[in-house]
Short mmCIF file of C-alpha atoms and ligand atoms in Angstrom, two decimals:
data_model
loop_
_atom_site.label_atom_id
_atom_site.label_comp_id
_atom_site.label_asym_id
_atom_site.label_seq_id
_atom_site.Cartn_x
_atom_site.Cartn_y
_atom_site.Cartn_z
CA MET A 13 0.00 0.00 0.00
CA LYS A 14 1.14 3.55 -0.71
CA PHE A 15 1.33 6.16 2.05
CA GLU A 16 -2.05 7.80 1.43
CA THR A 17 -3.78 4.42 1.61
CA LEU A 18 -1.83 3.38 4.69
CA CYS A 19 -3.19 6.46 6.48
CA LEU A 20 -6.62 4.80 6.25
CA HIS A 21 -5.95 1.08 6.01
CA ALA A 22 -2.56 0.31 7.56
CA ASP A 23 -4.07 -1.77 10.34
CA LEU A 24 -6.35 -4.34 8.84
CA ASN A 25 -6.65 -6.18 12.16
CA LYS A 26 -9.19 -3.79 13.57
CA LYS A 27 -12.26 -5.81 12.63
CA ASP A 28 -14.56 -6.32 15.58
CA GLU A 29 -17.72 -8.36 15.96
CA TRP A 30 -19.93 -5.43 14.85
CA GLY A 31 -17.93 -4.66 11.73
CA THR A 32 -17.43 -1.00 12.67
CA LEU A 33 -15.71 0.90 9.87
CA ASN A 34 -13.79 3.02 12.34
CA GLN A 35 -11.95 1.42 15.22
CA ALA A 36 -14.40 1.57 18.12
CA ILE A 37 -13.44 3.64 21.16
CA CYS A 38 -12.79 0.93 23.71
CA GLN A 39 -13.34 2.81 26.95
CA SER A 40 -12.34 0.10 29.39
CA ALA A 41 -9.53 0.09 31.92
CA THR A 42 -9.61 -3.67 32.33
CA PHE A 43 -10.62 -6.77 30.35
CA VAL A 44 -12.30 -9.99 31.46
CA HIS A 45 -10.10 -13.07 31.32
CA LYS A 46 -11.52 -16.06 29.49
CA GLY A 47 -10.11 -18.46 32.08
CA VAL A 48 -7.02 -19.24 34.10
CA ASP A 49 -4.07 -19.78 31.75
CA VAL A 50 -6.22 -18.93 28.71
CA ASP A 51 -4.52 -16.32 26.51
CA SER A 52 -6.49 -13.07 26.24
CA PRO A 53 -5.44 -10.37 23.79
CA TYR A 54 -5.98 -7.60 26.34
CA SER A 55 -5.82 -7.49 30.12
CA TYR A 56 -5.32 -3.91 31.36
CA SER A 57 -5.24 -0.65 29.39
CA ARG A 58 -1.89 0.52 30.72
CA LEU A 59 -0.40 -2.48 28.89
CA SER A 60 -2.56 -2.24 25.78
CA ASN A 61 -5.99 -1.21 24.61
CA PRO A 62 -7.63 -2.05 21.26
CA THR A 63 -8.14 1.61 20.23
CA ARG A 64 -4.54 2.41 21.08
CA THR A 65 -3.16 -0.71 19.40
CA HIS A 66 -4.92 0.28 16.21
CA LEU A 67 -3.43 3.78 16.27
CA GLU A 68 0.02 2.46 17.19
CA ASN A 69 -0.11 0.04 14.26
CA THR A 70 -1.07 2.87 11.91
CA VAL A 71 1.75 5.19 12.99
CA ASN A 72 4.16 2.26 12.96
CA ALA A 73 3.27 1.46 9.35
CA LEU A 74 3.68 5.11 8.33
CA GLU A 75 7.16 5.37 9.88
CA GLY A 76 8.22 1.83 8.94
CA GLY A 77 9.04 0.79 12.51
CA TYR A 78 9.15 -2.52 14.37
CA ALA A 79 6.73 -1.24 17.02
CA THR A 80 5.20 2.08 18.10
CA TYR A 81 3.84 3.27 21.45
CA ALA A 82 1.33 6.10 21.89
CA PHE A 83 1.59 8.47 24.85
CA SER A 84 -0.44 11.29 26.32
CA SER A 85 1.86 14.00 24.90
CA GLY A 86 5.01 14.52 22.90
CA MET A 87 6.84 15.34 26.13
CA THR A 88 5.81 11.98 27.63
CA ALA A 89 7.22 10.25 24.54
CA ILE A 90 10.51 12.15 24.85
CA THR A 91 10.68 11.44 28.60
CA VAL A 92 10.10 7.71 28.07
CA SER A 93 12.84 7.62 25.41
CA MET A 94 15.24 9.13 27.96
CA MET A 95 14.62 6.11 30.25
CA LEU A 96 16.96 4.21 27.91
CA PHE A 97 19.86 6.11 29.54
CA LYS A 98 21.37 6.03 32.99
CA ARG A 99 23.61 8.10 35.25
CA GLY A 100 26.94 8.78 33.57
CA ASP A 101 25.65 8.48 29.99
CA HIS A 102 26.30 11.29 27.54
CA ILE A 103 23.93 12.41 24.78
CA ILE A 104 24.70 14.77 21.93
CA SER A 105 21.79 16.90 20.86
CA THR A 106 20.83 19.60 18.39
CA TYR A 107 21.39 22.99 20.08
CA ASP A 108 18.26 24.40 18.46
CA LEU A 109 15.69 22.19 20.12
CA TYR A 110 12.04 22.26 21.09
CA GLY A 111 11.91 24.30 24.33
CA GLY A 112 10.24 21.54 26.36
CA ALA A 113 12.90 19.01 25.38
CA LEU A 114 15.61 21.49 26.39
CA ARG A 115 13.94 22.00 29.77
CA LEU A 116 13.66 18.24 30.31
CA PHE A 117 17.29 17.60 29.38
CA ASN A 118 18.82 20.58 31.21
CA ASN A 119 16.73 20.66 34.36
CA VAL A 120 15.52 17.11 34.93
CA CYS A 121 17.61 14.44 33.15
CA ASN A 122 20.77 16.40 33.83
CA SER A 123 20.08 16.43 37.59
CA ASN A 124 19.58 12.68 37.37
CA GLY A 125 23.12 12.30 36.04
CA ILE A 126 22.69 12.25 32.25
CA GLU A 127 25.07 14.61 30.52
CA TYR A 128 24.21 16.53 27.33
CA SER A 129 26.23 18.41 24.73
CA PHE A 130 24.15 20.80 22.65
CA ILE A 131 25.82 21.44 19.32
CA ASN A 132 24.99 22.31 15.76
CA THR A 133 24.43 18.74 14.55
CA SER A 134 24.53 19.90 10.94
CA ASP A 135 28.28 20.39 11.53
CA ILE A 136 29.44 16.80 11.05
CA ASP A 137 33.09 17.40 12.03
CA LEU A 138 32.01 19.01 15.28
CA LEU A 139 29.65 16.07 15.88
CA GLU A 140 32.46 13.52 15.58
CA LYS A 141 34.71 15.59 17.86
CA THR A 142 31.98 15.75 20.52
CA ILE A 143 31.65 11.95 20.82
CA LYS A 144 33.19 10.67 24.08
CA ASN A 145 33.66 7.24 25.65
CA ASN A 146 30.37 7.55 27.54
CA THR A 147 28.35 8.92 24.60
CA LYS A 148 25.30 6.73 24.03
CA ALA A 149 23.04 8.60 21.64
CA ILE A 150 22.56 11.47 19.21
CA TYR A 151 19.25 13.28 19.52
CA ILE A 152 18.17 15.46 16.61
CA GLU A 153 15.33 17.57 15.35
CA THR A 154 15.36 18.36 11.65
CA PRO A 155 14.29 20.92 10.60
CA SER A 156 15.01 22.40 14.01
CA ASN A 157 12.74 24.57 16.11
CA PRO A 158 12.62 27.55 15.57
CA LEU A 159 15.74 28.22 13.45
CA MET A 160 14.87 25.65 10.75
CA GLU A 161 18.33 24.15 10.55
CA VAL A 162 18.65 20.90 8.65
CA THR A 163 20.69 17.93 9.85
CA ASP A 164 21.70 15.12 7.50
CA ILE A 165 20.06 12.10 9.11
CA ARG A 166 21.93 9.54 6.99
CA LEU A 167 25.33 11.08 7.74
CA VAL A 168 24.60 11.35 11.47
CA SER A 169 23.38 7.74 11.52
CA ASP A 170 26.53 6.51 9.74
CA ILE A 171 28.71 8.22 12.32
CA ALA A 172 26.53 6.87 15.14
CA LYS A 173 26.84 3.29 13.81
CA LYS A 174 30.61 3.63 13.70
CA HIS A 175 30.64 4.53 17.40
CA GLY A 176 27.84 2.22 18.54
CA LEU A 177 25.41 5.05 19.36
CA ILE A 178 21.68 5.17 18.81
CA VAL A 179 20.05 7.97 16.83
CA ILE A 180 16.79 9.51 18.02
CA VAL A 181 14.94 11.84 15.65
CA ASP A 182 12.02 14.08 16.59
CA ASN A 183 10.08 13.93 13.32
CA THR A 184 7.22 16.21 14.39
CA PHE A 185 7.91 18.96 11.83
CA LEU A 186 7.89 16.92 8.62
CA THR A 187 5.89 13.80 9.62
CA PRO A 188 6.46 10.45 7.87
CA TYR A 189 4.60 11.83 4.86
CA TYR A 190 7.69 13.89 4.04
CA GLN A 191 10.53 12.27 5.98
CA LYS A 192 11.16 8.73 7.27
CA PRO A 193 14.16 8.82 9.60
CA LEU A 194 14.22 5.04 10.21
CA SER A 195 14.81 4.46 6.50
CA LEU A 196 17.78 6.86 6.73
CA GLY A 197 19.42 4.94 9.57
CA ALA A 198 17.79 6.32 12.75
CA ASP A 199 16.83 3.94 15.57
CA ILE A 200 13.99 5.80 17.27
CA VAL A 201 11.51 8.34 15.92
CA LEU A 202 9.58 10.60 18.27
CA HIS A 203 6.48 12.63 17.58
CA SER A 204 4.39 15.23 19.15
CA GLY A 205 1.17 13.80 17.68
CA THR A 206 -0.45 16.99 18.96
CA LYS A 207 0.86 18.70 15.82
CA TYR A 208 0.50 17.46 12.23
CA LEU A 209 -0.53 13.86 12.96
CA GLY A 210 -3.59 14.95 14.95
CA GLY A 211 -3.71 18.10 12.89
CA HIS A 212 -6.63 19.94 14.48
CA ASN A 213 -5.16 21.53 17.62
CA ASP A 214 -7.64 19.59 19.74
CA THR A 215 -5.64 16.71 21.28
CA LEU A 216 -2.28 16.19 22.94
CA ALA A 217 -0.44 13.02 21.91
CA GLY A 218 3.05 11.58 21.54
CA PHE A 219 4.67 8.58 19.85
CA VAL A 220 7.82 6.54 20.22
CA VAL A 221 8.56 4.49 17.09
CA CYS A 222 11.26 1.82 17.47
CA LYS A 223 13.24 0.28 14.67
CA THR A 224 14.22 -2.94 16.43
CA LYS A 225 12.63 -5.61 18.59
CA GLU A 226 15.24 -4.96 21.29
CA LEU A 227 14.44 -1.24 21.57
CA SER A 228 10.72 -1.83 21.38
CA GLU A 229 10.82 -4.35 24.24
CA LYS A 230 12.62 -1.78 26.39
CA ILE A 231 10.16 1.01 25.54
CA LEU A 232 7.20 -1.30 26.18
CA TYR A 233 8.64 -2.18 29.59
CA PHE A 234 9.09 1.53 30.48
CA SER A 235 5.65 2.32 29.16
CA LYS A 236 3.84 -0.33 31.19
CA THR A 237 5.89 0.58 34.25
CA ILE A 238 5.61 4.37 34.06
CA GLY A 239 2.18 4.88 32.45
CA GLY A 240 1.30 8.01 30.48
CA GLN A 241 -0.43 6.18 27.62
CA LEU A 242 -2.81 7.93 25.25
CA SER A 243 -6.46 7.53 26.26
CA PRO A 244 -8.87 5.64 23.96
CA PHE A 245 -10.84 8.75 22.95
CA ASP A 246 -7.67 10.68 22.16
CA CYS A 247 -6.41 7.70 20.14
CA PHE A 248 -9.61 7.90 18.12
CA LEU A 249 -9.09 11.63 17.45
CA ILE A 250 -5.48 11.20 16.35
CA GLU A 251 -6.45 8.25 14.14
CA ARG A 252 -9.12 10.43 12.51
CA GLY A 253 -6.56 13.17 11.98
CA ILE A 254 -4.12 10.81 10.30
CA LYS A 255 -6.68 9.82 7.66
CA THR A 256 -6.29 13.30 6.10
CA LEU A 257 -2.58 13.80 6.85
CA PRO A 258 -1.40 13.68 3.21
CA ILE A 259 -3.96 16.15 1.86
CA ARG A 260 -3.44 18.52 4.77
CA MET A 261 0.33 18.37 4.34
CA ASP A 262 0.08 19.00 0.58
CA ARG A 263 -1.97 22.14 1.15
CA ILE A 264 0.14 23.32 4.07
CA ASN A 265 3.33 22.76 2.06
CA ASP A 266 2.02 24.80 -0.91
CA ASN A 267 0.68 27.56 1.31
CA ALA A 268 3.92 27.80 3.30
CA TYR A 269 6.00 28.11 0.15
CA LYS A 270 3.86 31.00 -1.11
CA VAL A 271 3.74 32.79 2.24
CA ALA A 272 7.52 32.40 2.66
CA GLU A 273 8.12 33.87 -0.81
CA TRP A 274 5.87 36.81 0.01
CA LEU A 275 7.58 37.38 3.36
CA ARG A 276 10.95 37.33 1.66
CA GLY A 277 9.85 40.12 -0.66
CA CYS A 278 8.40 42.23 2.16
CA ASN A 279 10.61 45.21 3.06
CA LYS A 280 9.61 45.10 6.74
CA ILE A 281 10.91 41.55 7.23
CA LYS A 282 14.65 41.32 7.82
CA LYS A 283 15.08 37.58 7.61
CA VAL A 284 12.96 34.56 6.69
CA PHE A 285 13.90 31.12 8.05
CA TYR A 286 12.35 28.59 5.70
CA VAL A 287 13.85 25.31 4.50
CA GLY A 288 12.26 25.48 1.05
CA PHE A 289 14.39 28.35 -0.28
CA LYS A 290 16.99 27.16 -2.77
CA ASP A 291 19.66 29.38 -1.19
CA ASN A 292 18.97 28.05 2.32
CA LYS A 293 22.03 26.22 3.59
CA GLY A 294 20.13 23.02 4.37
CA TYR A 295 18.36 22.94 1.00
CA GLU A 296 20.43 20.21 -0.66
CA ILE A 297 20.13 17.97 2.39
CA ILE A 298 16.40 18.41 2.82
CA LYS A 299 15.88 17.72 -0.90
CA LYS A 300 17.82 14.50 -0.43
CA GLN A 301 16.14 13.22 2.72
CA ALA A 302 12.59 14.62 2.56
CA THR A 303 9.89 15.02 -0.05
CA GLY A 304 8.43 18.28 1.28
CA PHE A 305 9.39 21.34 3.31
CA GLY A 306 6.51 21.42 5.78
CA GLY A 307 4.59 24.38 7.10
CA MET A 308 6.97 26.15 9.47
CA ILE A 309 8.45 29.59 8.86
CA SER A 310 10.29 31.84 11.30
CA ILE A 311 10.84 35.53 10.64
CA GLU A 312 12.83 38.39 12.03
CA VAL A 313 10.89 41.60 11.54
CA GLU A 314 12.19 45.17 11.42
CA SER A 315 11.40 46.13 15.03
CA GLU A 316 9.93 44.94 18.30
CA GLU A 317 6.96 47.28 17.70
CA LEU A 318 6.21 45.56 14.40
CA ALA A 319 6.44 42.08 15.97
CA LYS A 320 3.90 43.15 18.59
CA LYS A 321 1.71 44.85 16.02
CA ILE A 322 1.58 41.70 13.89
CA LEU A 323 0.55 39.61 16.91
CA LYS A 324 -2.12 42.17 17.79
CA ASP A 325 -3.49 42.90 14.32
CA VAL A 326 -3.66 39.54 12.54
CA LYS A 327 -7.21 38.27 12.20
CA ILE A 328 -6.91 34.93 10.41
CA PHE A 329 -3.60 33.90 11.95
CA GLN A 330 -4.06 33.33 15.66
CA TYR A 331 -1.51 34.34 18.26
CA ALA A 332 -1.19 30.97 19.94
CA GLU A 333 1.41 28.40 20.84
CA SER A 334 1.62 25.05 19.03
CA LEU A 335 1.83 24.24 15.35
CA GLY A 336 0.86 21.70 12.74
CA GLY A 337 -2.90 22.16 12.78
CA VAL A 338 -5.35 23.20 10.09
CA ASP A 339 -5.45 26.74 11.56
CA SER A 340 -2.52 29.10 10.94
CA LEU A 341 -0.82 30.25 14.14
CA ILE A 342 1.89 32.74 15.11
CA THR A 343 3.95 32.51 18.28
CA TYR A 344 6.43 34.74 20.01
CA PRO A 345 9.19 32.23 20.92
CA MET A 346 10.99 34.53 23.38
CA LYS A 347 7.79 34.84 25.44
CA GLN A 348 6.52 31.31 24.93
CA THR A 349 8.32 28.19 23.69
CA HIS A 350 11.81 29.54 24.48
CA ALA A 351 11.03 31.70 27.51
CA ASP A 352 13.01 29.33 29.74
CA LEU A 353 16.30 29.90 27.96
CA LYS A 354 18.84 32.25 29.48
CA LYS A 355 18.65 35.66 27.77
CA GLU A 356 22.21 35.46 26.40
CA GLU A 357 21.64 31.94 25.04
CA ARG A 358 18.39 32.96 23.45
CA GLU A 359 19.80 36.09 21.86
CA ALA A 360 22.91 34.28 20.62
CA LYS A 361 20.54 32.05 18.65
CA GLY A 362 18.75 35.09 17.27
CA ILE A 363 15.54 34.48 19.23
CA ASN A 364 14.97 38.11 20.19
CA GLU A 365 12.02 40.51 20.49
CA ARG A 366 11.82 40.78 16.69
CA PHE A 367 11.57 37.02 16.12
CA LEU A 368 8.24 35.30 15.32
CA ARG A 369 7.42 31.69 14.42
CA ILE A 370 4.60 30.90 12.01
CA SER A 371 2.74 27.63 11.51
CA ILE A 372 0.88 27.63 8.21
CA GLY A 373 -2.56 26.01 8.04
CA ILE A 374 -4.93 25.04 5.25
CA GLU A 375 -6.73 28.37 4.73
CA ASN A 376 -6.76 30.08 1.33
CA VAL A 377 -3.24 31.36 0.80
CA GLU A 378 -4.32 34.77 -0.51
CA ASP A 379 -6.29 35.31 2.67
CA LEU A 380 -3.21 34.40 4.69
CA ILE A 381 -0.96 36.80 2.78
CA ASN A 382 -3.55 39.58 2.93
CA ASP A 383 -3.89 39.06 6.67
CA LEU A 384 -0.13 39.59 7.08
CA LYS A 385 -0.15 42.58 4.71
CA GLU A 386 -2.94 44.16 6.66
CA ALA A 387 -1.23 43.59 10.00
CA ILE A 388 2.13 44.86 8.74
CA TYR A 389 1.11 47.85 6.59
CA ASP A 390 -2.47 48.62 7.67
CA TRP A 391 -3.46 48.10 4.05
CA PHE A 392 -7.13 47.68 3.18
CA ARG A 393 -8.26 49.49 6.31
C1 PLP B 18 5.25 20.34 20.53
C2 PLP B 18 6.51 19.63 20.33
C3 PLP B 18 6.95 18.68 21.27
C4 PLP B 18 6.20 18.41 22.56
O1 PLP B 18 4.98 17.82 22.32
P1 PLP B 18 3.67 17.99 23.27
O2 PLP B 18 2.69 17.16 22.56
O3 PLP B 18 3.35 19.45 23.31
O4 PLP B 18 4.05 17.46 24.60
C5 PLP B 18 8.13 18.01 20.99
N1 PLP B 18 8.84 18.26 19.88
C6 PLP B 18 8.45 19.16 18.96
C7 PLP B 18 9.27 19.38 17.75
C8 PLP B 18 7.28 19.87 19.16
O5 PLP B 18 6.90 20.78 18.26
#
């Protein structure tokens, strides 16, 4: 089956006694045993639940994994993946990382004895130099959040193999529709299913996709021990979102390209961070490893006043955190996703009071551009 079909029919095992077309929401914490020593497919929903199994099988097929586990948020998925490491282990990570992951690594995992080096993972020489005897994994986001830097997954995976490290890729931004890290050599793929997979800004979810039986047995053990699984109703919502993932991504991809081009031509915008520009330094790599550019654009505008004016005056774009849904959103990273960073660190990365991050939705693209024009220039008023 091709990707678009898999989004609807990847898990053909869902048939139940009623013949429901959609996987039924199985709202049960526990399951009745058929007898002592008689195998039952389900026993307790922290271990597994039919609605969740169906969703896990779907995401697993889309990413091409050995097994996938669904959690109550992207952060839960990231946290569970960190259980693979212990005191004294060292992990190399992209320096431009989702703010929540940074907070987890720096303030929680670090206190528990796991050491991190945050580097520009697109610099392969630097990556090799950063590997130490106790290095266990390389953790990347590509494109990164919010600077849109691209890391070569295949190259990083080759280096990791040479040194016996595992590669973890947060694939939230491009989704398996555009990028399949496991096929490029990664060992674990993480998702905030809250974003494009769910796609409607109505449900939090997270996924851990494992490439091997060995990794998946470990993650399953952590999952059943820790908890944090996605609830049956939320599984249903994410499953419903995934059915339209390809058509949403196509529209979002087209819209983002056009909005980025317009922003680049706008005299009030100093810099546009978008991976689809031919002169972007990650362009050749993203063309090689992905089939689309996604819907994320960051911009640096002329002044702090203009950044605030855009947030205040947009009508179709909403000033809200999150990304990846059908509605277009704008966030102010310094006040929101990256508010926890030290000021110097944040500014060194260019995340200042003039920096905005945009998530493009599925609206009509002319309406989106006009909304920005109006907010920036007060045109049409
Ligand atoms: C949102 C996000 C997360 C965290 O996911 P939640 O579902 O909000 O917990 C992790 N990584 C990336 C890239 C994200 O955008």
